[in-house]
Structure formats: C-alpha cells, structure tokens
PDB file of C-alpha atoms in Angstrom:
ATOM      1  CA  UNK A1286     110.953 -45.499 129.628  1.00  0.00           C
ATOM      2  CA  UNK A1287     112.039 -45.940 133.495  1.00  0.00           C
ATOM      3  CA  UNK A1288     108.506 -47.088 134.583  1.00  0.00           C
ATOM      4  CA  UNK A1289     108.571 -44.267 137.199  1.00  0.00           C
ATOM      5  CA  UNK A1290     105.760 -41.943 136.515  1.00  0.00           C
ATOM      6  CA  UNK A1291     106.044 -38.590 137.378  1.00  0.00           C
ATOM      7  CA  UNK A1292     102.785 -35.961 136.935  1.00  0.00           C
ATOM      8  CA  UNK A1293     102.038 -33.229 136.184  1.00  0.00           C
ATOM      9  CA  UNK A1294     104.875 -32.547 133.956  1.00  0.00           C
ATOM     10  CA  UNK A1295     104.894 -28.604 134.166  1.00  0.00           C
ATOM     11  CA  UNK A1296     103.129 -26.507 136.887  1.00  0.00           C
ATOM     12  CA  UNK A1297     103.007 -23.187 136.994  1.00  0.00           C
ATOM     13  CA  UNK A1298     102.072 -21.090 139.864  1.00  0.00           C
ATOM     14  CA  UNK A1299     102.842 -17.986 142.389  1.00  0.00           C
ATOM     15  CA  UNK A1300     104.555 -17.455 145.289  1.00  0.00           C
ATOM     16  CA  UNK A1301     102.706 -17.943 148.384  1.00  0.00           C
ATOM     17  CA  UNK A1302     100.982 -21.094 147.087  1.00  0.00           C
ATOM     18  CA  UNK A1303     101.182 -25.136 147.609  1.00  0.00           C
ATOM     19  CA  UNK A1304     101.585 -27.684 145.262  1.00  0.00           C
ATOM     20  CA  UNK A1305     101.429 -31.317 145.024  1.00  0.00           C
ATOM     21  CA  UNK A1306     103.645 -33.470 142.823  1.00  0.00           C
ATOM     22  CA  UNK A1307     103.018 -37.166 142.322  1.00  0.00           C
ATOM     23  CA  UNK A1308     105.491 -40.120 141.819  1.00  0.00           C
ATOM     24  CA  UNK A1309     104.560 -43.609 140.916  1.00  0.00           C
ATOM     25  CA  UNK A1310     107.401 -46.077 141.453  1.00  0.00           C
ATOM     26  CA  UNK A1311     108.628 -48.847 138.939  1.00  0.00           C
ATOM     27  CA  UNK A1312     106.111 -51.953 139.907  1.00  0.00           C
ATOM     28  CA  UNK A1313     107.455 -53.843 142.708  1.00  0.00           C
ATOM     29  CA  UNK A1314     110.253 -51.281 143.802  1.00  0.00           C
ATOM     30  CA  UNK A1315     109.197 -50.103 147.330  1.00  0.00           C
ATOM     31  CA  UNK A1316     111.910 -47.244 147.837  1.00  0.00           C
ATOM     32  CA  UNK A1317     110.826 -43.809 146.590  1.00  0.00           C
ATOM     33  CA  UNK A1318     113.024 -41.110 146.681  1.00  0.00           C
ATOM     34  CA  UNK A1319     112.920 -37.128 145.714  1.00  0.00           C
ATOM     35  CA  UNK A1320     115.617 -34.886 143.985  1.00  0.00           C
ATOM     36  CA  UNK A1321     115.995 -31.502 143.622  1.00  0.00           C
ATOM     37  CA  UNK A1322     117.272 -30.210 140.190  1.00  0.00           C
ATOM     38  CA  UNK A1323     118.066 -26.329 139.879  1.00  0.00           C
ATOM     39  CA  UNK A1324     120.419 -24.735 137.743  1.00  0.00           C
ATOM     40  CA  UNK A1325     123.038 -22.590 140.623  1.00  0.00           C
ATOM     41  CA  UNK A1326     122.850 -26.399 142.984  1.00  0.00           C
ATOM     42  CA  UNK A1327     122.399 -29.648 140.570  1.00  0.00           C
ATOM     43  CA  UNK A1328     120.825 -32.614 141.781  1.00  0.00           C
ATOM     44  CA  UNK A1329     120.042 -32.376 145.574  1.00  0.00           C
ATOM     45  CA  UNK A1330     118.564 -35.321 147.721  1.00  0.00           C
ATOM     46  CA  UNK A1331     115.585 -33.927 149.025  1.00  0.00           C
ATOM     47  CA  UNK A1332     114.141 -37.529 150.762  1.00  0.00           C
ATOM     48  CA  UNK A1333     113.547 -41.171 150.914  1.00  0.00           C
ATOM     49  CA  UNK A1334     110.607 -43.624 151.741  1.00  0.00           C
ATOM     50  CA  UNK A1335     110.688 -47.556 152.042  1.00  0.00           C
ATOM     51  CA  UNK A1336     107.745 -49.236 152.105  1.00  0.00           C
ATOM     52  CA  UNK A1337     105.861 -46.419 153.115  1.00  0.00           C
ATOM     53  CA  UNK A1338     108.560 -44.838 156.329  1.00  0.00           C
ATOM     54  CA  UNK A1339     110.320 -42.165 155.956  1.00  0.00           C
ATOM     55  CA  UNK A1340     114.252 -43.183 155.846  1.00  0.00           C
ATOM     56  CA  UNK A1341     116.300 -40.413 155.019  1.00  0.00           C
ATOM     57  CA  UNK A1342     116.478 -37.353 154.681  1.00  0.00           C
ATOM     58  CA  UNK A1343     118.375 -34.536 152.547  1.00  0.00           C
ATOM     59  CA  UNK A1344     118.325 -30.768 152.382  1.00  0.00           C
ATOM     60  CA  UNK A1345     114.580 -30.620 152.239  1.00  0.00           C
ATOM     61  CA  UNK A1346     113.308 -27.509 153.937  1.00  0.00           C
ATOM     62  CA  UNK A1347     110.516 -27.160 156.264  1.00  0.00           C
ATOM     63  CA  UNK A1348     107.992 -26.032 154.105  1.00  0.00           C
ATOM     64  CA  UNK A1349     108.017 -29.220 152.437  1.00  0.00           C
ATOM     65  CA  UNK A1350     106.562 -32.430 152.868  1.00  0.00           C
ATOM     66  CA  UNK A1351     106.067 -35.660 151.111  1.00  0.00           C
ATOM     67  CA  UNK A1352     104.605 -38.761 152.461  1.00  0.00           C
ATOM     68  CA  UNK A1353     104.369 -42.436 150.415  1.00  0.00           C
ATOM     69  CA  UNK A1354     101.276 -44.391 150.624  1.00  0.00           C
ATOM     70  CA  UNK A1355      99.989 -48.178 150.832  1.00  0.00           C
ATOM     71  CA  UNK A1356     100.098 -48.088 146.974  1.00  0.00           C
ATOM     72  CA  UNK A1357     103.233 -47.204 147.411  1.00  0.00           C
ATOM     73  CA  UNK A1358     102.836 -44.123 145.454  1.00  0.00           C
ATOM     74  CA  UNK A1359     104.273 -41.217 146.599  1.00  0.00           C
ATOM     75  CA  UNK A1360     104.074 -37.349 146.769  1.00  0.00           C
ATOM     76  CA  UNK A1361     105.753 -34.196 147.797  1.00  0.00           C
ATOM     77  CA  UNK A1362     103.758 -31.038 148.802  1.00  0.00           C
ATOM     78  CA  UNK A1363     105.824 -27.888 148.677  1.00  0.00           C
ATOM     79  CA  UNK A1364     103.848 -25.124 150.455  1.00  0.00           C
ATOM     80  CA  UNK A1365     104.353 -21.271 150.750  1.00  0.00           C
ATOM     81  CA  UNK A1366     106.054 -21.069 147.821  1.00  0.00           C
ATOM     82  CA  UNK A1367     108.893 -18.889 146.793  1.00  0.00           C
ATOM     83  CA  UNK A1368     110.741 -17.489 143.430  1.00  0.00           C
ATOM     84  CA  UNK A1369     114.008 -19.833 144.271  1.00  0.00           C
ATOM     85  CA  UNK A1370     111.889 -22.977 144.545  1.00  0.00           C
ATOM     86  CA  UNK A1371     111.590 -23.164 140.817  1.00  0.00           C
ATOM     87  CA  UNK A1372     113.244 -25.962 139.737  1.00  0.00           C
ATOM     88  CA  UNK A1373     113.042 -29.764 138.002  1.00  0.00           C
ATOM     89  CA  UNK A1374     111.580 -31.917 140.831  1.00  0.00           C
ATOM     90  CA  UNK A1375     112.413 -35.463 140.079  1.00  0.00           C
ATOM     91  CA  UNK A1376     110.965 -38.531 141.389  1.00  0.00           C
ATOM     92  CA  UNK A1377     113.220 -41.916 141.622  1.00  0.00           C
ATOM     93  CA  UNK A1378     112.566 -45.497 142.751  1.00  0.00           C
ATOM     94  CA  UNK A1379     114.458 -48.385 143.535  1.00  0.00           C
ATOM     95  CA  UNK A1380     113.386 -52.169 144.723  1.00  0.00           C
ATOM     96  CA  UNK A1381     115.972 -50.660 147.525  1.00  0.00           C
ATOM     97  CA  UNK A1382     116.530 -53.809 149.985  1.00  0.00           C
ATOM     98  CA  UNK A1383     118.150 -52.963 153.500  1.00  0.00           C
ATOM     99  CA  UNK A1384     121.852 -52.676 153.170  1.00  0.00           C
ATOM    100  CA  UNK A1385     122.387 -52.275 149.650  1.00  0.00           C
ATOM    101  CA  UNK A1386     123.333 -49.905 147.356  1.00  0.00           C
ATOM    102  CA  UNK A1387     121.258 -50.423 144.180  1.00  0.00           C
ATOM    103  CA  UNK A1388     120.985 -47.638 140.817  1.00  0.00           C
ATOM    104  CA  UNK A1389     118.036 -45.509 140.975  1.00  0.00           C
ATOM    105  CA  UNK A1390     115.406 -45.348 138.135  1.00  0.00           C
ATOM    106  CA  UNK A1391     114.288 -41.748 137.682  1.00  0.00           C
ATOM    107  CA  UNK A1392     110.890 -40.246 136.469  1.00  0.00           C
ATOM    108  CA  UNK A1393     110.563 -37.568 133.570  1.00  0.00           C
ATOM    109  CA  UNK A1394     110.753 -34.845 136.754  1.00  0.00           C
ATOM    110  CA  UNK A1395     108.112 -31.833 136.868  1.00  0.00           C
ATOM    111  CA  UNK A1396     109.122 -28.970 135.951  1.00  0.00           C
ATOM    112  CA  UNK A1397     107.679 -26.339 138.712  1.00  0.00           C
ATOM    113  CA  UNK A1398     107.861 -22.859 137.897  1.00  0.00           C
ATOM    114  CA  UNK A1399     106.777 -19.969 140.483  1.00  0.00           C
ATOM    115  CA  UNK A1400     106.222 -17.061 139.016  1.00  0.00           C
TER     116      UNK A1400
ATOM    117  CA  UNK B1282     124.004 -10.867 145.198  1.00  0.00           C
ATOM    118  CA  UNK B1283     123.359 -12.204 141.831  1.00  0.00           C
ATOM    119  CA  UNK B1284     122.940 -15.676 141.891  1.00  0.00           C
ATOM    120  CA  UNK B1285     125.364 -17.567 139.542  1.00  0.00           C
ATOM    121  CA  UNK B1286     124.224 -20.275 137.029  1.00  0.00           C
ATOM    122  CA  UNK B1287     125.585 -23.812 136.830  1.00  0.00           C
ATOM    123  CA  UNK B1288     128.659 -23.691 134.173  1.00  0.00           C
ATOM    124  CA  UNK B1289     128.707 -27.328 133.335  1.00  0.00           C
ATOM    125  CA  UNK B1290     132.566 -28.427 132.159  1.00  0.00           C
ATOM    126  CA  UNK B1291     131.848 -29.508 128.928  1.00  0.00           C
ATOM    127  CA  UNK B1292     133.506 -32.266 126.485  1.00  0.00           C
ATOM    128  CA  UNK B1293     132.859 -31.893 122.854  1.00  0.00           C
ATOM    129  CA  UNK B1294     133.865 -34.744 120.622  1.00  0.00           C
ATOM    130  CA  UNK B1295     133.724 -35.809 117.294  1.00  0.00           C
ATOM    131  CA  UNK B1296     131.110 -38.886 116.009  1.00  0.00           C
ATOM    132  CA  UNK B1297     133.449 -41.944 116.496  1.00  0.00           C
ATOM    133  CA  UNK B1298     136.077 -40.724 118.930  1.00  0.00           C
ATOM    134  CA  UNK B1299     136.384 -42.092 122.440  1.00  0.00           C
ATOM    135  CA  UNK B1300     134.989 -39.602 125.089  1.00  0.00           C
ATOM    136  CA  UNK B1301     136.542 -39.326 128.518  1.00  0.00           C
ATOM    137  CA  UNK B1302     134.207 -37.791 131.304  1.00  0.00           C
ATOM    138  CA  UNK B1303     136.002 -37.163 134.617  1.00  0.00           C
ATOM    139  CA  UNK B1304     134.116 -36.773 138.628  1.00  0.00           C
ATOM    140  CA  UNK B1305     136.193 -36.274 141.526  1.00  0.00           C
ATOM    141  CA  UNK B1306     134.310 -37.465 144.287  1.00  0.00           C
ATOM    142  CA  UNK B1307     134.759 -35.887 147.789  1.00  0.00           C
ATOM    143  CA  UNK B1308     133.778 -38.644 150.176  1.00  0.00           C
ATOM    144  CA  UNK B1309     136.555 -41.138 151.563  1.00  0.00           C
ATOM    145  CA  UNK B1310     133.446 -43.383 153.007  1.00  0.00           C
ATOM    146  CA  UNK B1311     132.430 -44.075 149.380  1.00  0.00           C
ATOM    147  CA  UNK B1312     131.660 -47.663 148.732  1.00  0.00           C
ATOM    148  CA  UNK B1313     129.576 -47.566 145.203  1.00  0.00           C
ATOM    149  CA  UNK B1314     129.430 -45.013 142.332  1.00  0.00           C
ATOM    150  CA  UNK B1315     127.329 -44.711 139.464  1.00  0.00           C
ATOM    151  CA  UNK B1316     127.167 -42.848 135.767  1.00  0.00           C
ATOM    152  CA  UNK B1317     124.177 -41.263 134.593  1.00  0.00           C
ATOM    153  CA  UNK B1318     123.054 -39.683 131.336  1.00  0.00           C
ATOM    154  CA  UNK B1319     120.626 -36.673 131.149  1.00  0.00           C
ATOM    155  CA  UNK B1320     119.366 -35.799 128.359  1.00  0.00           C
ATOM    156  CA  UNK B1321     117.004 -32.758 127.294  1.00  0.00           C
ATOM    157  CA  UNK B1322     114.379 -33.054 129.278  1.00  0.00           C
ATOM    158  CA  UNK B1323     114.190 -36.488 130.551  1.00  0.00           C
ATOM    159  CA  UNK B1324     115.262 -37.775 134.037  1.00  0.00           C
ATOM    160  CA  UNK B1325     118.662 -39.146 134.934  1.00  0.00           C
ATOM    161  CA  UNK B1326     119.379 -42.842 133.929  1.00  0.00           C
ATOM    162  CA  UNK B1327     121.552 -45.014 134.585  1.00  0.00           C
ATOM    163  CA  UNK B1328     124.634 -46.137 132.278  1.00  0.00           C
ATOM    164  CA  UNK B1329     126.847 -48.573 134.306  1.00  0.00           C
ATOM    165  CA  UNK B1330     127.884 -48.615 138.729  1.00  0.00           C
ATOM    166  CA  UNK B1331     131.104 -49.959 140.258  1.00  0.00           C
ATOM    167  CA  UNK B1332     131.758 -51.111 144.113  1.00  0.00           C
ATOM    168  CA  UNK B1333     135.388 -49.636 145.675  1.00  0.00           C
ATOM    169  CA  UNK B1334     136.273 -53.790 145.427  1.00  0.00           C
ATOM    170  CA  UNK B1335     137.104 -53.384 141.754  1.00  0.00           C
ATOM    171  CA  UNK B1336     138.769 -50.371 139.461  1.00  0.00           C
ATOM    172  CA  UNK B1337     137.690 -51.086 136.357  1.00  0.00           C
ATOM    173  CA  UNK B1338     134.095 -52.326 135.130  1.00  0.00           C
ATOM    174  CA  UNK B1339     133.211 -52.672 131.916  1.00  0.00           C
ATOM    175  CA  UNK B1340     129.388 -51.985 129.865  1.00  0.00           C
ATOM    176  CA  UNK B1341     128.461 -52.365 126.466  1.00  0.00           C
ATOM    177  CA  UNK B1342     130.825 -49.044 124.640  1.00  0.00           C
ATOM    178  CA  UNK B1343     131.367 -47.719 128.191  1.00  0.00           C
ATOM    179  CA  UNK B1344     134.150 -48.461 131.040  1.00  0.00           C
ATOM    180  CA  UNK B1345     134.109 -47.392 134.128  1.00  0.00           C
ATOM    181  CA  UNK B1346     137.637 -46.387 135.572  1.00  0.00           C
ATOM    182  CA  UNK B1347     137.645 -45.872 139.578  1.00  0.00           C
ATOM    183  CA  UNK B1348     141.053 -44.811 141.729  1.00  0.00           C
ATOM    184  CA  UNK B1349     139.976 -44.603 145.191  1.00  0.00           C
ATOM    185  CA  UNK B1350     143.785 -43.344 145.954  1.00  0.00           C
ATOM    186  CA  UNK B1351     143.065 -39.809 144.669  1.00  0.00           C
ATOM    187  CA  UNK B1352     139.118 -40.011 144.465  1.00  0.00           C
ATOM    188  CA  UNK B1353     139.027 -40.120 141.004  1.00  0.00           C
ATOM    189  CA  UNK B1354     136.433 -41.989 138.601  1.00  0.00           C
ATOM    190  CA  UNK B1355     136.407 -41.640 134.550  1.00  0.00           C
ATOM    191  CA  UNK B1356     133.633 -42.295 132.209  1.00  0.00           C
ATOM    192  CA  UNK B1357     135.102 -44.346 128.559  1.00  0.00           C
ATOM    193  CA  UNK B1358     132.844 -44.431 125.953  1.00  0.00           C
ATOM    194  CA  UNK B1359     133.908 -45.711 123.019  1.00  0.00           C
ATOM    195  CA  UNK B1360     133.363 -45.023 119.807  1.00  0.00           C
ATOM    196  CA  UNK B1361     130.552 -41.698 120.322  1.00  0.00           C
ATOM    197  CA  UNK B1362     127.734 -41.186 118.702  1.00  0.00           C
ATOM    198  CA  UNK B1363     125.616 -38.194 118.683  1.00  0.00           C
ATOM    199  CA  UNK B1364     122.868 -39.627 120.552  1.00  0.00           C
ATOM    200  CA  UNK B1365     125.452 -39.867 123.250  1.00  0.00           C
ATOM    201  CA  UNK B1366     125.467 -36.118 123.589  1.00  0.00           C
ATOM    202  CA  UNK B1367     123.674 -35.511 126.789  1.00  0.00           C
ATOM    203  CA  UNK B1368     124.563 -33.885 130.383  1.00  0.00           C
ATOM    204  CA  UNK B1369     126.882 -36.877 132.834  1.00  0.00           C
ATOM    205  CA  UNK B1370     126.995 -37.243 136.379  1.00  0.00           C
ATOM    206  CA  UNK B1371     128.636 -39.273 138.878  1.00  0.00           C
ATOM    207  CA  UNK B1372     126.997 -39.721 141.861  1.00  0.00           C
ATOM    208  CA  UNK B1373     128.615 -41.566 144.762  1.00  0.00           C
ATOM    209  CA  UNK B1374     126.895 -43.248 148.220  1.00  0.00           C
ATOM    210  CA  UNK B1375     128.939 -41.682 150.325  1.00  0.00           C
ATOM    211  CA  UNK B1376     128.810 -44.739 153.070  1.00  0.00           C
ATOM    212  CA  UNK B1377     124.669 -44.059 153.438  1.00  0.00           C
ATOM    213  CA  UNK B1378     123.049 -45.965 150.405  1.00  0.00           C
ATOM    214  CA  UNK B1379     121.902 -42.313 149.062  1.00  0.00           C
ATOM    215  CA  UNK B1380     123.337 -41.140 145.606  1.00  0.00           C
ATOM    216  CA  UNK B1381     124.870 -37.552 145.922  1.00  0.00           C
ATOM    217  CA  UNK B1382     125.401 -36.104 142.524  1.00  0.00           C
ATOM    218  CA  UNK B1383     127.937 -34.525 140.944  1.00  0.00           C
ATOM    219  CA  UNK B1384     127.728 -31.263 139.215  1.00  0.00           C
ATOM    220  CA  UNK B1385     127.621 -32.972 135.895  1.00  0.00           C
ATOM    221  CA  UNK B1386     129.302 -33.151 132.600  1.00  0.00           C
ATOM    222  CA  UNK B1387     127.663 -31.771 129.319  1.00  0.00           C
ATOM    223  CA  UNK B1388     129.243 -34.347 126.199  1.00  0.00           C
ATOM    224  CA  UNK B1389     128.713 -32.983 122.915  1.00  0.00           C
ATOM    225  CA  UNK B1390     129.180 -34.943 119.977  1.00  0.00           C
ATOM    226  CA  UNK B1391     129.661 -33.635 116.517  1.00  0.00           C
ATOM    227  CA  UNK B1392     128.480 -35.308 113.560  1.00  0.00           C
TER     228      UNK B1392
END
C-alpha cells in the first residue's frame, strides 16, 4: 500500500458529462501530482500542486481542471467529456521539497470509462 | 484513422534467470531516472532511482545500469520470480523535477 488514496475506483459515464476524481496524498507529502494512463499514449503528466499552487503543468487539456486544497487533498474535474478520455487516471504524491528530484508514490488510479 | 494500441516490448523469462529491461531515454538535460513496476491493476511503484553522478546503483535483486553517453539505462534483476512479472517503466526528469515515462516494458516470468 502507497498511502495515496485514490476514489472512486471505476466510474462510468457518457460523453458530454463531468466528473470528479479525488486523490489523498501520503501523510505529510505536500506535492500532488496527476497522470494520464491510456493504452495508444502511456503515462502522461497531466499536473502538479505544492502545498496547495499549481506548479506545473503537462498535456492537460482545457476541459480539465484540478485544484488541491488546505487538506492538501486534491482533485481533478474533467468536464464535457469525450469517448478518447477513457483512460486510468492516476493520482501520485511526493513530500516534493524545492529543487529536488524525489520518487513518486502512486494511488490505485480510477479507472474512468465514457461510454 | 484507426487508432493503434500500445504494443509493449515484452521480456519473458524463466523463474530464476536474470531479467534485463532496457529504456532509452530521449532527454540530454536528464539528471535522475527511476524504475517502476506495474502490476495488474495497481498504480506504478517504485523499485530503485539513480542521479547522472553515478552509473551503476544497486537494490535488493535489482541494479540499475545508466550510460548517459548513448542515453541508455538497464533494469538487472536477479534471480526472477513470478511475482516479478509485471509491466516496467523508466521515467526520467528531464532537467524539470517531473517524471516523464517511458512506454514501458511487460516482464513475464515463467514458472
């Protein structure tokens, strides 16, 4: 077990829709970050939050969002849904201090399937 | 067009031999690279990192091989076992602190 918890583990819905995934970081890590994992384009960086700013970010399109909150829990809204944003959307934290590289610690992922 | 599916190179092994998982990485602003195992349906985790200071880094049944000269980093593990088999990646940091993933590995081991 990573201590990252990810919910809910599958969601189903249609296109047109919005979702809301949730990501609870390891205790005490304040970096959350959000991957993208489809079969045709592997694991994509999607975005990153520190201490609740957003610090980077990846190939995450417009129609999504995430924010990460004084709990430091965090959460990505995808809205307007489409048939190609079906994929394993995985949630990772790491303690993350300025300037250093540090391994990630990854969540179960939710499986998102738009039907 | 049709929309092609991620063929994962795969490496399949018998229980006890030594597995070798390659990752050519693409960025020459690289600093730190890391393995990590997937398996069915459970997030990445890690297995063992290594900074561009060193070339070889050893873990408990894995080594990590790195030769920044050709962009080239291996994946030893010794002695396999089949709850080894799982899907591998390397990611690297690319000079910006966020992993970018390779396209991954799939190791199966054969009892």
């Amino acid at each position: 077990d990573s201590g990252v918890t990810q919910t809910p583990k599958h969601l189903i819905t249609a296109t047109g829709q919005r979702v809301t995934l949730r990501c609870s970081p390891r205790s005490g890590d304040l970096s959350v970050y959000w991957y993208q994992q489809s079969l045709d384009q592997g694991l994509q960086f999607l975005i990153q939050y520190y201490n609740g700013e957003e610090r980077a970010k990846g190939n995450i399109l417009e129609r999504f969002s995430a924010q990460q909150f004084p709990d430091l829990h965090s959460e990505l809204n995808l809205s307007s849904l489409e048939l190609g944003d079906s994929a394993l959307y995985f949630c990772a934290s790491s303690a993350r201090r300025t300037g250093s590289n540090e391994k990630l610690f990854f969540g179960s992922g939710t499986q998102l399937s738009v039907l | 067009g049709e929309s092609v599916g991620l063929h994962l190179p795969t490496l399949s092994v018998q229980e006890g031999d030594n597995s070798i998982i390659n990752c050519a990485y693409s960025n020459s602003a690289s600093d730190y690279f890391i393995w990590y195992k997937q398996e069915s349906g459970k997030g990445p985790q890690f297995i063992i990192d290594i900074r561009s200071n060193m070339d070889k880094r050893q873990g408990q049944r894995v080594t990590v091989l790195l030769n920044k000269t050709v962009k080239h980093l291996s994946l030893q593990i010794a002695a396999t076992q089949p709850g080894d088999s799982a899907v591998y990646f390397c990611a690297e940091n690319g000079g910006s602190y966020i992993p970018t993933f390779g396209r991954g590995t799939s190791l199966i081991v054969h009892p």
